[in-house]
XYZ file of C-alpha atoms in Angstrom:
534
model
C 4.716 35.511 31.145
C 1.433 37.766 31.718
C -0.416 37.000 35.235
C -3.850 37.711 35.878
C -5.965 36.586 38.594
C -7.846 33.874 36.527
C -5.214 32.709 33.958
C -1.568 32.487 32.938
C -0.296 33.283 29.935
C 3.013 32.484 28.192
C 3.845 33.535 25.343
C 6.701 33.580 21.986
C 10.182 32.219 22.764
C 9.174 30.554 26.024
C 6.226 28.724 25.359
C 8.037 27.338 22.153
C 11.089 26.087 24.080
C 8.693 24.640 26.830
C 6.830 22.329 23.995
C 9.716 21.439 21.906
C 11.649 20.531 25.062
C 8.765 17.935 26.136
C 8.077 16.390 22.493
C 12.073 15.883 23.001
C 11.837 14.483 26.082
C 9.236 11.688 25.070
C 11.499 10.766 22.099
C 14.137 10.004 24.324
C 11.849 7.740 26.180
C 11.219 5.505 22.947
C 14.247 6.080 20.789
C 15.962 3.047 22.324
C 12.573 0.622 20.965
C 13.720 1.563 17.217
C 15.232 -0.943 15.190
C 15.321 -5.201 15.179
C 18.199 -4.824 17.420
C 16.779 -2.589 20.608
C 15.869 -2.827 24.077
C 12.470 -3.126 26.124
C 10.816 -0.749 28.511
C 9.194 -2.232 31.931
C 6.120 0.239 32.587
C 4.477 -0.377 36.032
C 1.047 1.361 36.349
C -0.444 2.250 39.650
C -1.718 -0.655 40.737
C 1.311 -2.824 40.251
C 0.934 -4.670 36.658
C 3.760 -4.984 34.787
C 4.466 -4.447 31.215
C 6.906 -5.311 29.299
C 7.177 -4.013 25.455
C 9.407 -2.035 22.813
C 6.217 -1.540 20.781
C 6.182 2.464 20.444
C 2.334 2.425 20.113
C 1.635 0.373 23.418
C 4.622 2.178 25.447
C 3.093 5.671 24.008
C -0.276 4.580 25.051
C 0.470 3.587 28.931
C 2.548 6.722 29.416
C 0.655 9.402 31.762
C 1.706 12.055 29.567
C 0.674 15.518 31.559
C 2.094 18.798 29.167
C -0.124 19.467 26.367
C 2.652 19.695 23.512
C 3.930 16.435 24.622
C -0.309 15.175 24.474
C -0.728 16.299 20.913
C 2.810 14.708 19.319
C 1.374 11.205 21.059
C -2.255 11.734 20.102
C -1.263 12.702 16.231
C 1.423 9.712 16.361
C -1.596 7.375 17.432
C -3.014 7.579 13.845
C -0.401 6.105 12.041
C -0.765 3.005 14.139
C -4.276 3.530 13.205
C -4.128 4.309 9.231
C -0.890 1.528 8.923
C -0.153 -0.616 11.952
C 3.379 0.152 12.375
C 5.668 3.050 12.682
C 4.043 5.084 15.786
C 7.910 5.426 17.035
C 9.044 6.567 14.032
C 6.639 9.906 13.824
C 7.664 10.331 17.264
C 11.673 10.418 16.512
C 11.387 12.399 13.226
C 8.712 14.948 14.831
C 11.111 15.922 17.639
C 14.127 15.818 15.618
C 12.007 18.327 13.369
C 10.763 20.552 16.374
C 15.098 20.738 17.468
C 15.790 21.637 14.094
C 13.396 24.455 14.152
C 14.331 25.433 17.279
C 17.726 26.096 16.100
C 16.932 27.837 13.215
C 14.741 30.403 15.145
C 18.290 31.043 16.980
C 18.910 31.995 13.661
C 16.291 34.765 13.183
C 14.846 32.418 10.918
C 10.936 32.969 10.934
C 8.302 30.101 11.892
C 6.352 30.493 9.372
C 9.310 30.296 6.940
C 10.425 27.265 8.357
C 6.408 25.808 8.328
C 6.815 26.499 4.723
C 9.599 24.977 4.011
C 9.020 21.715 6.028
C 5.254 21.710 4.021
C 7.398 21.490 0.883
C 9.997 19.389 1.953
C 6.916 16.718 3.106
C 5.096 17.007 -0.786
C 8.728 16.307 -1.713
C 9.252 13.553 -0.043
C 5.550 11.622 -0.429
C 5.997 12.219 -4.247
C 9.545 10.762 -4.368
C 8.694 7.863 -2.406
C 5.816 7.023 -4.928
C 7.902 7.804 -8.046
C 11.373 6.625 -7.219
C 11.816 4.549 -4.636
C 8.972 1.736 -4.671
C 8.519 -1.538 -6.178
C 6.567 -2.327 -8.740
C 3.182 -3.861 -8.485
C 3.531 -6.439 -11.239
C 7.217 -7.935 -9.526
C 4.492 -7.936 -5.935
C 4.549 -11.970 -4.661
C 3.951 -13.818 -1.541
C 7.817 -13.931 -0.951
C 8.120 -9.963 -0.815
C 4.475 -9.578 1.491
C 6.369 -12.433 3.744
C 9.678 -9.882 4.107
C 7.402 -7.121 4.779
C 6.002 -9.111 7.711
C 9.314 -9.760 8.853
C 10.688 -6.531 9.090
C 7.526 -5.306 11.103
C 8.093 -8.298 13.448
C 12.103 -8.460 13.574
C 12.311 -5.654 16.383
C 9.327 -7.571 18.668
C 9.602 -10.751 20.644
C 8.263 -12.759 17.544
C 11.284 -11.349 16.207
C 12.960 -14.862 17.771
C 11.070 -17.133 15.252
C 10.493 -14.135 12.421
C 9.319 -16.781 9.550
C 7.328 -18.982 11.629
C 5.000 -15.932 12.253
C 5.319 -13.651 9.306
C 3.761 -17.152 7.900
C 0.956 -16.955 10.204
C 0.276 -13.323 9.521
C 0.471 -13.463 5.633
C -1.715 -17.029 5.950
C -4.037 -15.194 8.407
C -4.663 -11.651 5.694
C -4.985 -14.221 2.773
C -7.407 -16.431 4.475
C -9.723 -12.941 4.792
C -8.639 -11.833 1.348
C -11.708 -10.948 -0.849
C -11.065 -9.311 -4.510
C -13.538 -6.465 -5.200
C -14.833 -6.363 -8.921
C -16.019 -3.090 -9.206
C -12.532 -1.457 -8.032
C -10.567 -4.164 -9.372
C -8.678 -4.483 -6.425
C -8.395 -6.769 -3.665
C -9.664 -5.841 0.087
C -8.302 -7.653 3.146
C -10.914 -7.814 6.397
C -8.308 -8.062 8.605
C -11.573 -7.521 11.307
C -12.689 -10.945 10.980
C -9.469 -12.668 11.957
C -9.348 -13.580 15.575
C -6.760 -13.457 18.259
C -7.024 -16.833 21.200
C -4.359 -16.839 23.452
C -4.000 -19.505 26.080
C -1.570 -19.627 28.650
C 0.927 -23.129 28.250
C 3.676 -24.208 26.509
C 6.219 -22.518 23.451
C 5.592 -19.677 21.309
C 6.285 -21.842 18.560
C 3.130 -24.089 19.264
C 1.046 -21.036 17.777
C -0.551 -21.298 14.961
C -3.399 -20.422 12.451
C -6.494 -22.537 12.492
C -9.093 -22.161 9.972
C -12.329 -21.472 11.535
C -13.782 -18.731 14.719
C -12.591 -19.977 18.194
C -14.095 -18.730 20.918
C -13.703 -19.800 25.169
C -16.647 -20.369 27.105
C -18.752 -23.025 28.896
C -21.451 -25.334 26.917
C -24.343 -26.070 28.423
C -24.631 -29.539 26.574
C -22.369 -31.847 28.087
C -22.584 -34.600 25.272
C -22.067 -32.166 22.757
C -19.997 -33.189 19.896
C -19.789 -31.992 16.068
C -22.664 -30.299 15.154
C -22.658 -30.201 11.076
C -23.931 -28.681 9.086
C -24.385 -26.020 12.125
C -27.375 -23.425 11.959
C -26.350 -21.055 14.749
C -29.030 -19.657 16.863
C -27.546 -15.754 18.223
C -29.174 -14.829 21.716
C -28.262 -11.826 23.288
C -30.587 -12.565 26.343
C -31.468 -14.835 28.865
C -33.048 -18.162 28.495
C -33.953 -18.551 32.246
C -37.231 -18.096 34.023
C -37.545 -14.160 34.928
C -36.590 -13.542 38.517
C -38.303 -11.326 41.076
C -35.994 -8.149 41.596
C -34.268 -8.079 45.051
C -36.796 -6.349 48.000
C -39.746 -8.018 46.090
C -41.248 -11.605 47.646
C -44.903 -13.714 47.018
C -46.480 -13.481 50.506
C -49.389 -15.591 51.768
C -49.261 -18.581 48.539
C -49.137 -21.941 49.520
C -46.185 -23.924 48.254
C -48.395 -25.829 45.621
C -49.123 -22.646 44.387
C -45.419 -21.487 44.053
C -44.480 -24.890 42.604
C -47.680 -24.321 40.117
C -45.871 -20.187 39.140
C -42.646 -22.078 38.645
C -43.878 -24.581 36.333
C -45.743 -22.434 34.709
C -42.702 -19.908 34.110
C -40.714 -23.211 32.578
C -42.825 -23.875 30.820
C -43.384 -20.462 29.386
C -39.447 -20.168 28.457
C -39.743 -23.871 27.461
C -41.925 -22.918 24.760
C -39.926 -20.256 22.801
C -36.962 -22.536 23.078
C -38.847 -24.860 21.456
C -39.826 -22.254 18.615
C -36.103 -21.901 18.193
C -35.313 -25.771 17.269
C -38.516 -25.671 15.280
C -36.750 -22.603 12.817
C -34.054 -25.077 12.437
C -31.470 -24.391 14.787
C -29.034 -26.401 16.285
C -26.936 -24.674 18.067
C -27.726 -21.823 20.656
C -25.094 -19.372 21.513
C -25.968 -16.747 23.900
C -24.052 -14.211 25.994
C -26.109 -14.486 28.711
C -27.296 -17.747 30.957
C -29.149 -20.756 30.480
C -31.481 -22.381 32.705
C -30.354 -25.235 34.497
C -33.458 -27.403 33.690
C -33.063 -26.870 30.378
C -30.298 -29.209 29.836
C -31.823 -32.622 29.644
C -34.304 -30.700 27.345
C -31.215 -29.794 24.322
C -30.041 -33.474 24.882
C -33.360 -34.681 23.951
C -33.655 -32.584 20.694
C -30.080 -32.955 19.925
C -29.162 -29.454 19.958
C -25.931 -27.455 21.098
C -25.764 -24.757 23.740
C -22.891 -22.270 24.628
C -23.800 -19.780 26.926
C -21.507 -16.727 28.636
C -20.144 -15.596 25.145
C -18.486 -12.132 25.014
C -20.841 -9.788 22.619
C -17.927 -9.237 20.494
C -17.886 -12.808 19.696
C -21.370 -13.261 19.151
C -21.615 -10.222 16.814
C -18.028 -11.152 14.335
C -19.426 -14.963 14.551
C -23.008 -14.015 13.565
C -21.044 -11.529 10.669
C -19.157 -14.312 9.345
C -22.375 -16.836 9.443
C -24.468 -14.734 8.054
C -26.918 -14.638 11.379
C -28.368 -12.157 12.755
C -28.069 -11.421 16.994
C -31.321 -11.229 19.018
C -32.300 -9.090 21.601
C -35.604 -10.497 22.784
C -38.247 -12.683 21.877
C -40.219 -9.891 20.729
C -37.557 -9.515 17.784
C -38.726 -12.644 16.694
C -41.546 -13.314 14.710
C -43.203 -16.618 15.138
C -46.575 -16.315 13.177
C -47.421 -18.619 10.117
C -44.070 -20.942 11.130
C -40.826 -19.324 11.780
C -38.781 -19.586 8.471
C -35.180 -19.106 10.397
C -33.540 -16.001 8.153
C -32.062 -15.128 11.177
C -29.990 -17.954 11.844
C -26.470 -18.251 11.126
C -24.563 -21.490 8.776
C -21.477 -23.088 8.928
C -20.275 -26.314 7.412
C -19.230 -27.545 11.313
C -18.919 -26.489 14.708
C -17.234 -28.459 17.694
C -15.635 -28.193 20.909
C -11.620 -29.622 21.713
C -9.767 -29.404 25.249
C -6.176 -27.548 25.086
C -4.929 -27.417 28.040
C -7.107 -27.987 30.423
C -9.355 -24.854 28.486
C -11.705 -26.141 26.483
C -12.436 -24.507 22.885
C -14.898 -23.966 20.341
C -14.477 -23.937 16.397
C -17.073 -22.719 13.846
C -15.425 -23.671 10.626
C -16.698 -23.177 7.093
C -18.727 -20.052 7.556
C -21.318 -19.128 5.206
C -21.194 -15.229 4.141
C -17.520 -14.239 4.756
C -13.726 -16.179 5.752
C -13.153 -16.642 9.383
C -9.590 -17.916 10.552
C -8.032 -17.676 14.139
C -4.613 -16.978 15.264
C -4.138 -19.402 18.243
C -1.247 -18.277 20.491
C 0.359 -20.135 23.327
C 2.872 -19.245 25.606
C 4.502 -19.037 29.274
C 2.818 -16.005 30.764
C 0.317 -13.675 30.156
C 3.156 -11.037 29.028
C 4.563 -13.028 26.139
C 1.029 -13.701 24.957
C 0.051 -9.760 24.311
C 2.979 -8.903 23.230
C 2.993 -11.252 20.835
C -0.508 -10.756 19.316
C 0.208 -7.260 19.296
C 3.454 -7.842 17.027
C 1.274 -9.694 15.216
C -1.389 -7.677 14.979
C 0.859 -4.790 13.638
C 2.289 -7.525 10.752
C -1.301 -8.104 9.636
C -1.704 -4.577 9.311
C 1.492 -4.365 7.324
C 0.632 -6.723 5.041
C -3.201 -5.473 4.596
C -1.687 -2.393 3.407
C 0.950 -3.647 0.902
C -1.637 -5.847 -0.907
C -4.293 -2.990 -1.153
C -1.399 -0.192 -1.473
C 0.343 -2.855 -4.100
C 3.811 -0.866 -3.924
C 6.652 -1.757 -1.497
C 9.628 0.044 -0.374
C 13.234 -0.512 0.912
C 13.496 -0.564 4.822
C 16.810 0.029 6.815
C 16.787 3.541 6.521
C 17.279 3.355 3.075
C 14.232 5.995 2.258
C 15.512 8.237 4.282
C 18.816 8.204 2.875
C 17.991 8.632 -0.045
C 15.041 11.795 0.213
C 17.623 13.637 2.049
C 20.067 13.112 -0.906
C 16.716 14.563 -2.954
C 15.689 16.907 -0.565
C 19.687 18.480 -0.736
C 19.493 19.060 -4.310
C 16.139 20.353 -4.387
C 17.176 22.834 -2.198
C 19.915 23.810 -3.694
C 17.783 24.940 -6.496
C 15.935 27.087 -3.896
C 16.564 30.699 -3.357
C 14.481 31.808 -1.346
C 13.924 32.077 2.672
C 13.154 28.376 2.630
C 16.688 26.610 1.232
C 17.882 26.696 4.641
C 15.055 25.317 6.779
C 14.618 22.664 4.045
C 17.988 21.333 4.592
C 17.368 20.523 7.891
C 13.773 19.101 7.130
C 15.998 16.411 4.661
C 18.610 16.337 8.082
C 15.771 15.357 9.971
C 14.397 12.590 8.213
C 18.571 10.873 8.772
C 17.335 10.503 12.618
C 15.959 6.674 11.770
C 19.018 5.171 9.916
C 21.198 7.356 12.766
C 19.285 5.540 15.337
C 18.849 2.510 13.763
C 22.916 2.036 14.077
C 23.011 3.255 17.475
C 20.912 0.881 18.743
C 23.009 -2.325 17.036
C 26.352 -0.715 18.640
C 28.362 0.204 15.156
C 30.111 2.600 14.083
C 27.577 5.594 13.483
C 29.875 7.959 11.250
C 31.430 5.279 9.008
C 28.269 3.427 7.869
C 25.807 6.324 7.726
C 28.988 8.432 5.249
C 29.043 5.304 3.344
C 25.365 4.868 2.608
C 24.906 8.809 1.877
C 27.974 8.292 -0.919
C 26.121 5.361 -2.468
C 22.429 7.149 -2.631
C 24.506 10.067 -3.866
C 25.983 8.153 -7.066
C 22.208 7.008 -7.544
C 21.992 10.022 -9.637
C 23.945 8.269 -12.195
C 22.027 5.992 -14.186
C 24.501 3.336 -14.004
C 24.283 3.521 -10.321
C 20.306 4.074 -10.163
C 19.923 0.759 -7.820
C 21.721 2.492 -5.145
C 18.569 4.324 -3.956
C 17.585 0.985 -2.423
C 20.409 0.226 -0.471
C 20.038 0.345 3.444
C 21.152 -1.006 6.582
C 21.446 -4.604 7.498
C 22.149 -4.755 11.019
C 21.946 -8.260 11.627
C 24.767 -8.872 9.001
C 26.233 -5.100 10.080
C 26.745 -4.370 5.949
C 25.267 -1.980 3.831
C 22.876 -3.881 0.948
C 19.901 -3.907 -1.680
C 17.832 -4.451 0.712
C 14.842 -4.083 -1.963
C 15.966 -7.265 -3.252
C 16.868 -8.916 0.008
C 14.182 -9.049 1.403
C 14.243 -6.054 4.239
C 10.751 -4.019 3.096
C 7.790 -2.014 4.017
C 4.826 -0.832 2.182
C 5.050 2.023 0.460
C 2.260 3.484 2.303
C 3.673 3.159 5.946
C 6.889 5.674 5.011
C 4.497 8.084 3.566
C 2.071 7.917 6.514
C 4.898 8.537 8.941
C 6.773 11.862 7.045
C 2.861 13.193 6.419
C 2.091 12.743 10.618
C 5.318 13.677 11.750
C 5.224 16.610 9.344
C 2.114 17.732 10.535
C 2.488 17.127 14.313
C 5.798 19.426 14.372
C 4.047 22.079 12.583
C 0.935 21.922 14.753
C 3.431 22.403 17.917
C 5.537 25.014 16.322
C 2.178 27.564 14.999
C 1.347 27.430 18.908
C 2.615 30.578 20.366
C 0.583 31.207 23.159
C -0.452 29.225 26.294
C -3.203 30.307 28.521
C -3.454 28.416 31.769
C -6.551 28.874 32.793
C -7.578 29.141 36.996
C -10.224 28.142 38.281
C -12.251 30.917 39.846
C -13.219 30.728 43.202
């Protein structure tokens, strides 16, 4: 370690040790969240809130994580929840158990960038395997196998408790947005127009899918009923009379003359409401408010009012309606009669009570699907935890159907691309056979986990399944490559064929990040603390 009086600088052995040691340590905090059979973490933040998940993205994301190494593995792990959906604690376990290989192979005299090489390879390996070997074929792809995809992803979360009930939801949910593009000849899922209302009150198992946008907030029409067809009106502003910014006050008027300024401003705002119903709307929905007098006024012309909507909501609702969101009534253009463009369509729109909340659903929507996943539950902690599960099966499923290749879960992958990886580098002679190895070592951290976490017997099973992905050299014996874990029933099965998958796509994500965020750890050799001068 070199001191100076601005800066301090570590260097080599030390500064390796020091990052590999914290990318360890934040495994260890998440290792325990792997698997359908694992355990929760409680996180309290400063102020108090409590949070309780085994989601490796959302426990990742409320850590305060202070040593640099330790910032990078979680910031590089965050894009495979971004890219797939699933697997952030994955890239986490094998990045570590990468970085402790390493670490012991530098014992060894065993250069960095030698063993950067060799874990490169062993990653271009393993991506191209996956894709060749071990996948299923798009033309066996059905709704049964995208249904056991969304099962795996939710077996390990608190939706894990009713598994098909919601991997039904979440496959209903991507198909409802499911649009098939001609010029690629593939479908597209817009997983971004699928909505997420949770309201607190009775079983998980009330949730469901309705088909339509929901949205909570108060309507300024009391009598309002179905509105249908609906031409949606999309105000980001306020239809009230303008008010007098605080300090300012109308000195020396007489109250006739105040009452004759009020009027007038009514009538003022009056007016471009009225320019509104004449374009054809009926039904207003604005984020902002609506003046009070104003109400009797919509009654009389019939038309719908929501006010205090959140922007988001207003912007996916005018997406899906085809409208177009205000910002003033200088936007609009009301010469030679207002044609409405600019106004959204749906087949209906109406309001129900649930629980003492009341709702509102904008159903048949003109330019693109729209469905809502409505979630009930006990407390506020159940409810995010579950849309997030969900969430993270939607995403699943999004990427087998535009991926269109699935693979065997319960560690079966890994198995069997370190049985690959061991012959490959036995073919090796150079520097790299070694370090290689270890990189196909490595990748065995999920299944070892995986059985950990369930209790059994980690030697027996994981010797077992490396004999049987071993004999899937053998032609006769080529259908061993799928088989994996199946902790529930504690055996050793196809699990291709029963049901326990992935997409393709979310294996390859997590060996490419966790690849890349060991080596980005490992080529650091110097850290410069920098003081601040006085």
């Amino acid at each position: 370690m070199d001191q100076n009086e601005n800066f301090r600088k570590f260097t080599g052995k030390e500064i390796r040790a020091e990052n590999i040691k914290e990318c360890i340590e934040v495994a260890e905090l998440i290792k325990t969240s792997l698997g359908p059979i694992s355990f929760d973490k409680m996180i309290v933040d400063e102020v108090g809130d409590i949070t309780i998940t085994n989601d490796g993205a959302n426990i990742l994301k409320r850590l305060d994580i202070g040593h640099p190494a330790a910032k990078i593995l979680v910031n590089l792990s965050g894009q495979q929840e971004e890219e797939v959906g699933d697997g952030t604690t994955s890239v986490v376990l094998i990045a570590s158990e990468l970085l402790q290989r390493a670490e012991l192979l530098m014992k060894k005299k065993i250069h960095p960038s030698v063993i950067i090489s060799a874990f490169r390879l062993g990653m271009c390996h393993s991506c191209s395997f996956i894709r060749e070997k071990l996948t299923l074929s798009s033309q066996t792809m059905n709704l049964n196998r995208l249904l056991n995809a969304a099962k795996t992803s939710l077996s390990s979360k608190i939706s894990g408790i009713n598994a098909k009930k919601f991997s039904t939801i979440a496959l209903q949910a991507v198909k409802s947005v499911q649009v098939f593009e001609k010029n690629k000849e593939k479908f597209r899922c817009q997983i971004k127009a699928i909505n997420f209302v949770k309201i607190m009150g009775n079983s998980l198992n009330k949730s469901r899918l309705i088909d339509g946008y929901i949205f909570q907030n108060q309507k300024v029409s009391p009598m309002m009923g179905n509105v249908s067809p609906t031409r949606i009106a999309f105000i980001n502003f306020d239809l009230r009379r303008s008010r007098l910014p605080i300090g300012f006050k109308i000195e020396n008027k007489k109250s006739t003359e105040i009452e004759k300024i009020f009027k007038k401003e009514i009538n003022s705002v009056k007016g471009q409401i009225r320019k509104i119903f004449e374009s054809g709307a009926n039904l207003i929905i604005t984020t902002r408010g609506i003046e009070e007098e104003f109400i009797k006024y919509f009654l009389k012309n019939g038309i719908g009012a929501i006010k205090r909507v959140s922007f988001e909501d207003l912007k996916r609702i005018a997406m899906a309606t085809g409208g177009k969101i205000q910002n003033s009534f200088s936007e609009m253009t009301f010469k030679k009669g207002f044609d409405g463009l600019w106004l959204g369509e749906a087949e209906e729109a109406f309001s129900q009570e649930i629980s003492f909340s009341e709702i509102f659903i904008v159903r048949g929507c003109r330019f693109s699907p729209a469905g809502t996943i409505f979630l009930r539950g006990g407390t506020e902690y159940l409810l995010e935890e579950l849309s997030q599960s969900l969430f993270d099966a939607i995403f699943i499923i999004k990427r087998a159907i535009e991926g269109n290749k699935l693979v065997s879960g319960g560690g079966a992958v890994e198995t069997a691309l370190c049985t690959s990886i061991q012959s490959l580098s036995n073919s090796i002679l150079s520097r790299e056979q070694l370090p290689l190895l270890e990189f196909g070592e490595a990748l065995m951290i999920i299944p070892k986990i995986l059985i950990k976490n369930a209790g059994l017997d980690n030697m027996d099973i994981l010797s077992k399944l490396r004999i049987l992905h071993e004999a899937s050299s053998e032609k006769k014996f080529s259908d061993y490559r799928f088989f994996g874990l199946d902790l529930s029933k504690q055996k050793i099965q196809n699990n291709l064929y029963r049901g326990i998958v992935e997409p393709a796509i979310n294996k390859i994500k997590s060996i490419q990040i966790a690849t890349e965020a060991a080596i980005t750890i490992l080529r650091i050799d110097d850290f410069i603390n920098l003081k601040k001068k006085k």
